[in-house]
Amino acid sequence: MRLFVREHLSLLIFTLFELLAVLMVFWFDGYNHPLTAIYALLLGLFIFAGYLVFRYFTHRGFYERLSHPVDSLAESVHRHESSPLPSALSELMETQYRQYQNMLQNWERKNEDYLTFMNQWVHQMKTPLSVIEMVTQDEEDERMISISEESDRLRRGLEMVLYVARLDTFEQDFSVEDVNLQQITSEAVHEHKRYFIRSHVYPEVLIDESMSVRTDAKWMRFILEQLLSNAIKYSAGSGQKVTLSAKTDGRAVILEIQDRGAGIPKADLPRVFRPFYTGENGRRFKESTGMGLYLVKEVIGRLNHQIELESTEGQGTRVRIRFPYAL
């Protein structure tokens, strides 16, 4: 109703001026019967009011659609009006909706093709990497050791690309199950065994063997590998430990990963989970991409877990993952 009044207010003012102008013409022409003039004015207003009432009831659905937001695009196009203007607008919106649907379907097909290509490319790249790792596995030559280190970096980068590509289809690619926390953390540590050795950093797992949580094992392993990779990278050469521990808090389980490395400057802490943000440490450690913690935060949220990060520059970083329900 408010939108209808706002639209026709200018028409009402124009009509009043028009009726008054006609009366003034008759008045200056010598027609001086005020009762007849008032009657003519009221008759004109009555006819105009009748037009407004007719227009309101024939366009009421149209104004309601414009006044109230819709919950979905489909809701805005499947209502047909009998009046010319609302009917034309409905046809226009239906045409735009179909065009939007076609564009969306095209983008979805392109995105699916892109994801398929990325997955296939990553798996193809893993084959030569596996061959390189086999060749350099037991070699003590410095050149072979350097090649092995670079192949490890490539493998971690490819794994990140693969999980980034899978993030858009996360709902189709996860399965919640009972996961032994000590086992999955040990597997993540083992995956980074050579990285630990090369960096002179030592893992310490302090988790009860009977402790389990409900999560997705594959995505949780990815999270742990990203956090361990950061812990090792920022502790490299320190000879310190990276400690993985867990405790219960009511029905919840809290997994804690603590390193004693470079730490994160206080000014960077509020932004560490932003995509591509590397901060001060990114300028000191050239391997930083700014995507690791962002992906961790995204996956943690989709798994309905919680993550907290505390850090003191020069003393290390502590990351806590809270699993809502313990087993």
C-alpha positions as a Python dict, from the first residue, in 0.01 Angstrom:
ca = {
    (1, 'M'): (0, 0, 0),
    (2, 'R'): (281, 240, 88),
    (3, 'L'): (450, 186, -248),
    (4, 'F'): (117, 246, -427),
    (5, 'V'): (65, 577, -243),
    (6, 'R'): (419, 693, -315),
    (7, 'E'): (383, 616, -685),
    (8, 'H'): (46, 798, -724),
    (9, 'L'): (113, 1095, -496),
    (10, 'S'): (245, 1305, -784),
    (11, 'L'): (-58, 1209, -996),
    (12, 'L'): (-291, 1317, -714),
    (13, 'I'): (-119, 1656, -684),
    (14, 'F'): (-129, 1703, -1063),
    (15, 'T'): (-501, 1618, -1072),
    (16, 'L'): (-578, 1871, -798),
    (17, 'F'): (-392, 2145, -984),
    (18, 'E'): (-571, 2047, -1305),
    (19, 'L'): (-919, 2071, -1144),
    (20, 'L'): (-833, 2402, -978),
    (21, 'A'): (-706, 2540, -1309),
    (22, 'V'): (-1033, 2450, -1482),
    (23, 'L'): (-1234, 2614, -1202),
    (24, 'M'): (-1019, 2929, -1225),
    (25, 'V'): (-1086, 2951, -1599),
    (26, 'F'): (-1461, 2942, -1539),
    (27, 'W'): (-1430, 3186, -1247),
    (28, 'F'): (-1241, 3446, -1448),
    (29, 'D'): (-1488, 3400, -1734),
    (30, 'G'): (-1762, 3527, -1503),
    (31, 'Y'): (-1912, 3201, -1381),
    (32, 'N'): (-1957, 3280, -1011),
    (33, 'H'): (-2158, 2988, -865),
    (34, 'P'): (-1932, 2854, -586),
    (35, 'L'): (-2159, 2561, -485),
    (36, 'T'): (-2162, 2430, -841),
    (37, 'A'): (-1785, 2473, -861),
    (38, 'I'): (-1734, 2282, -536),
    (39, 'Y'): (-1968, 2008, -659),
    (40, 'A'): (-1769, 1980, -983),
    (41, 'L'): (-1444, 1964, -784),
    (42, 'L'): (-1575, 1691, -553),
    (43, 'L'): (-1715, 1496, -848),
    (44, 'G'): (-1377, 1507, -1017),
    (45, 'L'): (-1205, 1390, -700),
    (46, 'F'): (-1461, 1112, -655),
    (47, 'I'): (-1402, 984, -1009),
    (48, 'F'): (-1026, 1004, -955),
    (49, 'A'): (-1058, 813, -625),
    (50, 'G'): (-1258, 545, -804),
    (51, 'Y'): (-977, 514, -1059),
    (52, 'L'): (-720, 477, -779),
    (53, 'V'): (-926, 208, -606),
    (54, 'F'): (-967, 18, -935),
    (55, 'R'): (-594, 46, -1011),
    (56, 'Y'): (-495, -63, -662),
    (57, 'F'): (-703, -382, -668),
    (58, 'T'): (-594, -474, -1021),
    (59, 'H'): (-227, -416, -938),
    (60, 'R'): (-225, -522, -574),
    (61, 'G'): (-24, -841, -637),
    (62, 'F'): (224, -642, -841),
    (63, 'Y'): (289, -393, -559),
    (64, 'E'): (314, -672, -303),
    (65, 'R'): (583, -840, -510),
    (66, 'L'): (778, -515, -525),
    (67, 'S'): (733, -441, -154),
    (68, 'H'): (837, -778, -8),
    (69, 'P'): (1170, -955, -77),
    (70, 'V'): (1145, -1305, -217),
    (71, 'D'): (1316, -1611, -71),
    (72, 'S'): (1419, -1751, -409),
    (73, 'L'): (1440, -1647, -773),
    (74, 'A'): (1181, -1906, -871),
    (75, 'E'): (929, -1746, -638),
    (76, 'S'): (957, -1414, -820),
    (77, 'V'): (869, -1545, -1167),
    (78, 'H'): (591, -1798, -1122),
    (79, 'R'): (314, -1544, -1061),
    (80, 'H'): (108, -1417, -1354),
    (81, 'E'): (-84, -1088, -1352),
    (82, 'S'): (-376, -987, -1573),
    (83, 'S'): (-288, -618, -1603),
    (84, 'P'): (-56, -516, -1891),
    (85, 'L'): (230, -365, -1687),
    (86, 'P'): (262, -645, -1425),
    (87, 'S'): (220, -904, -1698),
    (88, 'A'): (498, -746, -1906),
    (89, 'L'): (725, -728, -1600),
    (90, 'S'): (656, -1095, -1520),
    (91, 'E'): (747, -1196, -1875),
    (92, 'L'): (1067, -990, -1855),
    (93, 'M'): (1164, -1149, -1523),
    (94, 'E'): (1092, -1498, -1655),
    (95, 'T'): (1313, -1429, -1957),
    (96, 'Q'): (1593, -1301, -1735),
    (97, 'Y'): (1549, -1597, -1501),
    (98, 'R'): (1586, -1844, -1790),
    (99, 'Q'): (1896, -1660, -1911),
    (100, 'Y'): (2037, -1667, -1560),
    (101, 'Q'): (1967, -2040, -1533),
    (102, 'N'): (2140, -2104, -1865),
    (103, 'M'): (2444, -1899, -1760),
    (104, 'L'): (2457, -2076, -1425),
    (105, 'Q'): (2442, -2418, -1589),
    (106, 'N'): (2721, -2318, -1830),
    (107, 'W'): (2938, -2200, -1540),
    (108, 'E'): (2866, -2520, -1348),
    (109, 'R'): (2970, -2731, -1648),
    (110, 'K'): (3288, -2526, -1686),
    (111, 'N'): (3362, -2560, -1315),
    (112, 'E'): (3307, -2937, -1327),
    (113, 'D'): (3539, -2962, -1630),
    (114, 'Y'): (3799, -2754, -1445),
    (115, 'L'): (3777, -2972, -1133),
    (116, 'T'): (3802, -3288, -1341),
    (117, 'F'): (4106, -3152, -1522),
    (118, 'M'): (4275, -3046, -1196),
    (119, 'N'): (4214, -3383, -1033),
    (120, 'Q'): (4350, -3573, -1333),
    (121, 'W'): (4648, -3340, -1366),
    (122, 'V'): (4741, -3374, -999),
    (123, 'H'): (4721, -3753, -1015),
    (124, 'Q'): (4930, -3755, -1332),
    (125, 'M'): (5196, -3540, -1166),
    (126, 'K'): (5210, -3776, -869),
    (127, 'T'): (5341, -4058, -1087),
    (128, 'P'): (5672, -3890, -1188),
    (129, 'L'): (5707, -3761, -833),
    (130, 'S'): (5681, -4115, -699),
    (131, 'V'): (5953, -4224, -942),
    (132, 'I'): (6179, -3937, -830),
    (133, 'E'): (6122, -4028, -465),
    (134, 'M'): (6208, -4392, -532),
    (135, 'V'): (6530, -4294, -711),
    (136, 'T'): (6642, -4051, -438),
    (137, 'Q'): (6514, -4244, -136),
    (138, 'D'): (6833, -4406, -16),
    (139, 'E'): (7085, -4178, -184),
    (140, 'E'): (7330, -3982, 31),
    (141, 'D'): (7458, -3756, -243),
    (142, 'E'): (7381, -3391, -165),
    (143, 'R'): (7229, -3335, -509),
    (144, 'M'): (6993, -3629, -463),
    (145, 'I'): (6899, -3507, -115),
    (146, 'S'): (6820, -3164, -261),
    (147, 'I'): (6605, -3324, -533),
    (148, 'S'): (6424, -3525, -265),
    (149, 'E'): (6350, -3208, -67),
    (150, 'E'): (6211, -3034, -374),
    (151, 'S'): (5996, -3336, -463),
    (152, 'D'): (5849, -3324, -113),
    (153, 'R'): (5760, -2958, -165),
    (154, 'L'): (5601, -3044, -497),
    (155, 'R'): (5397, -3323, -341),
    (156, 'R'): (5268, -3095, -65),
    (157, 'G'): (5179, -2831, -323),
    (158, 'L'): (4993, -3082, -538),
    (159, 'E'): (4802, -3210, -237),
    (160, 'M'): (4695, -2856, -155),
    (161, 'V'): (4579, -2799, -515),
    (162, 'L'): (4381, -3122, -501),
    (163, 'Y'): (4205, -3030, -179),
    (164, 'V'): (4133, -2676, -298),
    (165, 'A'): (3964, -2823, -604),
    (166, 'R'): (3761, -3060, -386),
    (167, 'L'): (3650, -2785, -148),
    (168, 'D'): (3367, -2674, -380),
    (169, 'T'): (3222, -3025, -371),
    (170, 'F'): (3289, -3075, -1),
    (171, 'E'): (2936, -3195, 80),
    (172, 'Q'): (2976, -3479, -171),
    (173, 'D'): (3324, -3572, -56),
    (174, 'F'): (3313, -3626, 317),
    (175, 'S'): (3198, -3900, 550),
    (176, 'V'): (3175, -3862, 927),
    (177, 'E'): (3300, -4166, 1119),
    (178, 'D'): (3470, -4267, 1443),
    (179, 'V'): (3839, -4178, 1410),
    (180, 'N'): (4115, -4278, 1649),
    (181, 'L'): (4291, -3950, 1726),
    (182, 'Q'): (4627, -4103, 1818),
    (183, 'Q'): (4636, -4305, 1496),
    (184, 'I'): (4549, -4021, 1262),
    (185, 'T'): (4800, -3783, 1420),
    (186, 'S'): (5072, -4048, 1400),
    (187, 'E'): (4994, -4098, 1030),
    (188, 'A'): (5023, -3723, 968),
    (189, 'V'): (5355, -3713, 1155),
    (190, 'H'): (5484, -4010, 956),
    (191, 'E'): (5387, -3835, 632),
    (192, 'H'): (5619, -3549, 731),
    (193, 'K'): (5898, -3772, 863),
    (194, 'R'): (6163, -3658, 617),
    (195, 'Y'): (6056, -3293, 658),
    (196, 'F'): (6104, -3327, 1036),
    (197, 'I'): (6449, -3480, 991),
    (198, 'R'): (6571, -3223, 737),
    (199, 'S'): (6445, -2934, 947),
    (200, 'H'): (6597, -3067, 1273),
    (201, 'V'): (6258, -3057, 1442),
    (202, 'Y'): (6122, -3348, 1643),
    (203, 'P'): (5760, -3464, 1680),
    (204, 'E'): (5610, -3550, 2017),
    (205, 'V'): (5270, -3724, 2025),
    (206, 'L'): (5103, -3723, 2368),
    (207, 'I'): (4760, -3865, 2290),
    (208, 'D'): (4586, -4155, 2460),
    (209, 'E'): (4544, -4454, 2229),
    (210, 'S'): (4178, -4494, 2329),
    (211, 'M'): (4077, -4138, 2245),
    (212, 'S'): (3846, -4111, 1941),
    (213, 'V'): (3642, -3837, 1778),
    (214, 'R'): (3373, -3813, 1513),
    (215, 'T'): (3510, -3649, 1200),
    (216, 'D'): (3610, -3716, 842),
    (217, 'A'): (3941, -3903, 844),
    (218, 'K'): (4063, -3782, 504),
    (219, 'W'): (3990, -3414, 561),
    (220, 'M'): (4118, -3432, 917),
    (221, 'R'): (4445, -3578, 795),
    (222, 'F'): (4472, -3291, 548),
    (223, 'I'): (4416, -3040, 831),
    (224, 'L'): (4683, -3202, 1047),
    (225, 'E'): (4932, -3212, 761),
    (226, 'Q'): (4881, -2841, 692),
    (227, 'L'): (4926, -2750, 1059),
    (228, 'L'): (5231, -2973, 1095),
    (229, 'S'): (5381, -2830, 777),
    (230, 'N'): (5348, -2480, 922),
    (231, 'A'): (5486, -2588, 1258),
    (232, 'I'): (5792, -2747, 1098),
    (233, 'K'): (5850, -2461, 855),
    (234, 'Y'): (5851, -2195, 1125),
    (235, 'S'): (6060, -2409, 1363),
    (236, 'A'): (6320, -2525, 1111),
    (237, 'G'): (6673, -2543, 1249),
    (238, 'S'): (6567, -2478, 1609),
    (239, 'G'): (6612, -2836, 1733),
    (240, 'Q'): (6284, -2797, 1924),
    (241, 'K'): (5982, -3026, 1948),
    (242, 'V'): (5641, -3003, 1786),
    (243, 'T'): (5399, -3142, 2042),
    (244, 'L'): (5061, -3296, 1961),
    (245, 'S'): (4843, -3353, 2266),
    (246, 'A'): (4475, -3400, 2343),
    (247, 'K'): (4245, -3363, 2640),
    (248, 'T'): (3875, -3392, 2714),
    (249, 'D'): (3654, -3099, 2809),
    (250, 'G'): (3315, -3233, 2911),
    (251, 'R'): (3183, -3413, 2606),
    (252, 'A'): (3433, -3239, 2379),
    (253, 'V'): (3790, -3331, 2283),
    (254, 'I'): (4054, -3064, 2229),
    (255, 'L'): (4352, -3146, 2008),
    (256, 'E'): (4650, -2916, 2054),
    (257, 'I'): (4946, -2868, 1821),
    (258, 'Q'): (5227, -2659, 1966),
    (259, 'D'): (5555, -2554, 1811),
    (260, 'R'): (5835, -2351, 1962),
    (261, 'G'): (5947, -2168, 1653),
    (262, 'A'): (5934, -1816, 1514),
    (263, 'G'): (5577, -1743, 1621),
    (264, 'I'): (5342, -1494, 1456),
    (265, 'P'): (5363, -1117, 1508),
    (266, 'K'): (5071, -983, 1713),
    (267, 'A'): (4958, -752, 1429),
    (268, 'D'): (4919, -1051, 1194),
    (269, 'L'): (4711, -1272, 1426),
    (270, 'P'): (4364, -1137, 1331),
    (271, 'R'): (4434, -1203, 962),
    (272, 'V'): (4612, -1538, 953),
    (273, 'F'): (4300, -1722, 832),
    (274, 'R'): (4249, -1493, 533),
    (275, 'P'): (4323, -1641, 187),
    (276, 'F'): (4667, -1555, 46),
    (277, 'Y'): (4764, -1358, 356),
    (278, 'T'): (5127, -1428, 448),
    (279, 'G'): (5211, -1138, 679),
    (280, 'E'): (5554, -1068, 821),
    (281, 'N'): (5654, -1434, 825),
    (282, 'G'): (5570, -1461, 456),
    (283, 'R'): (5854, -1225, 379),
    (284, 'R'): (6094, -1424, 596),
    (285, 'F'): (5988, -1774, 488),
    (286, 'K'): (5962, -1781, 111),
    (287, 'E'): (5752, -2101, 95),
    (288, 'S'): (5448, -1930, 248),
    (289, 'T'): (5143, -1922, 21),
    (290, 'G'): (4887, -1786, 266),
    (291, 'M'): (4644, -2066, 177),
    (292, 'G'): (4721, -2332, 439),
    (293, 'L'): (4546, -2178, 738),
    (294, 'Y'): (4265, -2048, 519),
    (295, 'L'): (4189, -2400, 396),
    (296, 'V'): (4217, -2535, 750),
    (297, 'K'): (3963, -2278, 873),
    (298, 'E'): (3724, -2355, 587),
    (299, 'V'): (3735, -2731, 637),
    (300, 'I'): (3712, -2702, 1017),
    (301, 'G'): (3396, -2493, 980),
    (302, 'R'): (3236, -2737, 737),
    (303, 'L'): (3312, -3027, 969),
    (304, 'N'): (3142, -2837, 1253),
    (305, 'H'): (3462, -2826, 1458),
    (306, 'Q'): (3626, -2518, 1607),
    (307, 'I'): (3979, -2384, 1582),
    (308, 'E'): (4175, -2138, 1794),
    (309, 'L'): (4525, -2003, 1736),
    (310, 'E'): (4756, -1842, 1989),
    (311, 'S'): (5106, -1725, 1912),
    (312, 'T'): (5387, -1522, 2064),
    (313, 'E'): (5658, -1392, 1837),
    (314, 'G'): (5986, -1568, 1909),
    (315, 'Q'): (5825, -1830, 2134),
    (316, 'G'): (5600, -2037, 1909),
    (317, 'T'): (5241, -2105, 1809),
    (318, 'R'): (4965, -2313, 1964),
    (319, 'V'): (4666, -2434, 1761),
    (320, 'R'): (4363, -2596, 1926),
    (321, 'I'): (4099, -2795, 1742),
    (322, 'R'): (3781, -2860, 1936),
    (323, 'F'): (3573, -3166, 1848),
    (324, 'P'): (3224, -3113, 1995),
    (325, 'Y'): (3150, -3475, 2083),
    (326, 'A'): (3391, -3726, 2236),
    (327, 'L'): (3341, -4101, 2210),
}
